[in-house]
mmCIF file of C-alpha atoms in Angstrom:
data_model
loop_
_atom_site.group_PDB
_atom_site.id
_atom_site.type_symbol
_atom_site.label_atom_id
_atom_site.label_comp_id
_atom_site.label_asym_id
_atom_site.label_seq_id
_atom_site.Cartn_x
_atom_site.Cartn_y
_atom_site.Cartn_z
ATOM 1 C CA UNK A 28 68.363 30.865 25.015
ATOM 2 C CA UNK A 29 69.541 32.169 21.457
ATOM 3 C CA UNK A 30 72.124 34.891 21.391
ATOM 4 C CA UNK A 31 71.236 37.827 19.336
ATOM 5 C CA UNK A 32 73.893 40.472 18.353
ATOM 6 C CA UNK A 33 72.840 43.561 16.569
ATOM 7 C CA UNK A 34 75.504 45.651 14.730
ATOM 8 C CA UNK A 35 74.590 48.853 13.639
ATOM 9 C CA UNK A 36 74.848 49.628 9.907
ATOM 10 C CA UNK A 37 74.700 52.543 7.157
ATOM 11 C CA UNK A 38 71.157 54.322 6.836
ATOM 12 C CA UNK A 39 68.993 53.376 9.793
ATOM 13 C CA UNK A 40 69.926 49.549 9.644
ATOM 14 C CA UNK A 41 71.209 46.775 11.456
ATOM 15 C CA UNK A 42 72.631 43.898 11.293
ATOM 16 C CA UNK A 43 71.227 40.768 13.408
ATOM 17 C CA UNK A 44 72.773 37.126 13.823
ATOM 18 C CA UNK A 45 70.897 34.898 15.549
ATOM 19 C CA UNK A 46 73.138 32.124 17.351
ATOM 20 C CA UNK A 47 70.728 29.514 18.628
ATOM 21 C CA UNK A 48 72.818 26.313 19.198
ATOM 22 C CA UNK A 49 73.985 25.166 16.122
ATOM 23 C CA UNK A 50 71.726 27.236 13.892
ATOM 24 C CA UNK A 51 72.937 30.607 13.026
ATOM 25 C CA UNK A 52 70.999 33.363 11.295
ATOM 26 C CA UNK A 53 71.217 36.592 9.328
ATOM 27 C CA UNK A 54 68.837 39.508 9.198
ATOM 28 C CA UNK A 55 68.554 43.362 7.986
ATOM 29 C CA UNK A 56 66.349 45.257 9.741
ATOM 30 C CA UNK A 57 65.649 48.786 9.518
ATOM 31 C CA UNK A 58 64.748 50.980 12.771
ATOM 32 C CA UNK A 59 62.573 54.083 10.509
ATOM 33 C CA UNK A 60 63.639 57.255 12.464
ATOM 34 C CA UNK A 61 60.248 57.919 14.059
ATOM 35 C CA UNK A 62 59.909 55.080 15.640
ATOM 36 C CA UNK A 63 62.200 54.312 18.877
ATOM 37 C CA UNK A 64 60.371 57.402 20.363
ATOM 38 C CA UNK A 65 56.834 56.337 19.371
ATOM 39 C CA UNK A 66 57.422 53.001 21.511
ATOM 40 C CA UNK A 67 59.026 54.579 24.501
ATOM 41 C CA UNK A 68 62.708 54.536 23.867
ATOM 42 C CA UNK A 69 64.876 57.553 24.291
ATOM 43 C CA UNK A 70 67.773 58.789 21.465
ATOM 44 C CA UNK A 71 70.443 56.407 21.246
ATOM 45 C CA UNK A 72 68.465 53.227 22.256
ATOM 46 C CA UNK A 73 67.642 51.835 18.868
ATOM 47 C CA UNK A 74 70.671 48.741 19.131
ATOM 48 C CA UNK A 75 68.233 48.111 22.297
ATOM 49 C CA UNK A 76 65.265 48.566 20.578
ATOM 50 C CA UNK A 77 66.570 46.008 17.857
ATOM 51 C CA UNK A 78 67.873 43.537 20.483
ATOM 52 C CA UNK A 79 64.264 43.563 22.286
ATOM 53 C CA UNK A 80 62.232 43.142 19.099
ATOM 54 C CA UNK A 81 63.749 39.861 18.055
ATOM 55 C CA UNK A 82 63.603 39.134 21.731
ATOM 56 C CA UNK A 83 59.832 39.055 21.183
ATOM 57 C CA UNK A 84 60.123 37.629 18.352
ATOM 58 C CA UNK A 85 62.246 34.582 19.396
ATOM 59 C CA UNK A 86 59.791 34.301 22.055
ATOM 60 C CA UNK A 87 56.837 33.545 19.499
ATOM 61 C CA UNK A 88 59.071 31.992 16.387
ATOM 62 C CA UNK A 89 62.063 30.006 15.589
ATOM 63 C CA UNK A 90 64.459 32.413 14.188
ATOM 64 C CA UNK A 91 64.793 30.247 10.972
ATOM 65 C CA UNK A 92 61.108 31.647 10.580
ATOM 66 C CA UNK A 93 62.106 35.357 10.628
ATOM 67 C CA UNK A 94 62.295 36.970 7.944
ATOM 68 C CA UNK A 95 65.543 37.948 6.066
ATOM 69 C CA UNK A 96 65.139 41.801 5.868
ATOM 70 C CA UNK A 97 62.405 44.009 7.558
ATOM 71 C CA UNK A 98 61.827 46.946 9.081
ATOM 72 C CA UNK A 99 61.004 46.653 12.826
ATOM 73 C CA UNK A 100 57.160 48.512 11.707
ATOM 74 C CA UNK A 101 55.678 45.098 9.815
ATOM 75 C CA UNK A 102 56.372 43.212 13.108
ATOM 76 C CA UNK A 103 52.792 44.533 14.685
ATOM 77 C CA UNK A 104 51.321 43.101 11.105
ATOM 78 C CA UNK A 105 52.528 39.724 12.477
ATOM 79 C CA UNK A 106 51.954 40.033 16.085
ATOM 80 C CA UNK A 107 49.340 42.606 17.554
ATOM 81 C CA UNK A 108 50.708 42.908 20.712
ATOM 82 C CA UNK A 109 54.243 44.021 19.704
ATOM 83 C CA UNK A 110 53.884 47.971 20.129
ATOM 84 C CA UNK A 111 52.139 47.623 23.387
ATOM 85 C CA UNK A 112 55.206 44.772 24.663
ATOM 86 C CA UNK A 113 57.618 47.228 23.388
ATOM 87 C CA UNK A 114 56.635 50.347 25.337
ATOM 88 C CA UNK A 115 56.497 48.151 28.438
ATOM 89 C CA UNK A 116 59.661 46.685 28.251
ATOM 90 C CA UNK A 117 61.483 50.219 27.127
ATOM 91 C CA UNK A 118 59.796 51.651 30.290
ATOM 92 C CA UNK A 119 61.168 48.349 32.480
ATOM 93 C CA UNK A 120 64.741 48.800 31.166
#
């Protein structure tokens, strides 16, 4: 299993390396403000909320296939079922 460290970071962002084996990667991703609480998690859980997503992403993609920078919102553009996976797993944890 790939180990995913998110760092917080200036305006909303974070900072994710992906450490799968040998293969390590880098990605921005910005958590928009409205969103933690629209998918279940409470104030303060967006490091969480980051960890989670490319959780579910990992699960469906090779992390050399994510993109570089995103915001966590275009990630039910790729995969219809990520809203609904997050609210389940914010209400599990």
């Amino acid at each position: 299993m790939a180990e995913i460290v998110a760092t917080p970071a200036p305006g909303g962002t974070f900072v994710v390396e992906v450490h799968d084996g040998a293969i390590t990667t880098s990605h921005t991703v910005t958590v928009p403000s409205h969103l933690p609480a629209a998918l279940g998690w409470g104030p303060g859980r967006e490091q969480a909320l980051v960890t989670q997503s490319f959780e579910f992403l990992l699960e469906r993609e090779p992390a050399t296939s994510i993109l570089r920078r995103f915001s966590l919102t275009v990630i039910g553009d790729y995969f219809p079922e990520y809203e609904a996976e997050m609210r389940r797993r914010a209400a599990s944890s």
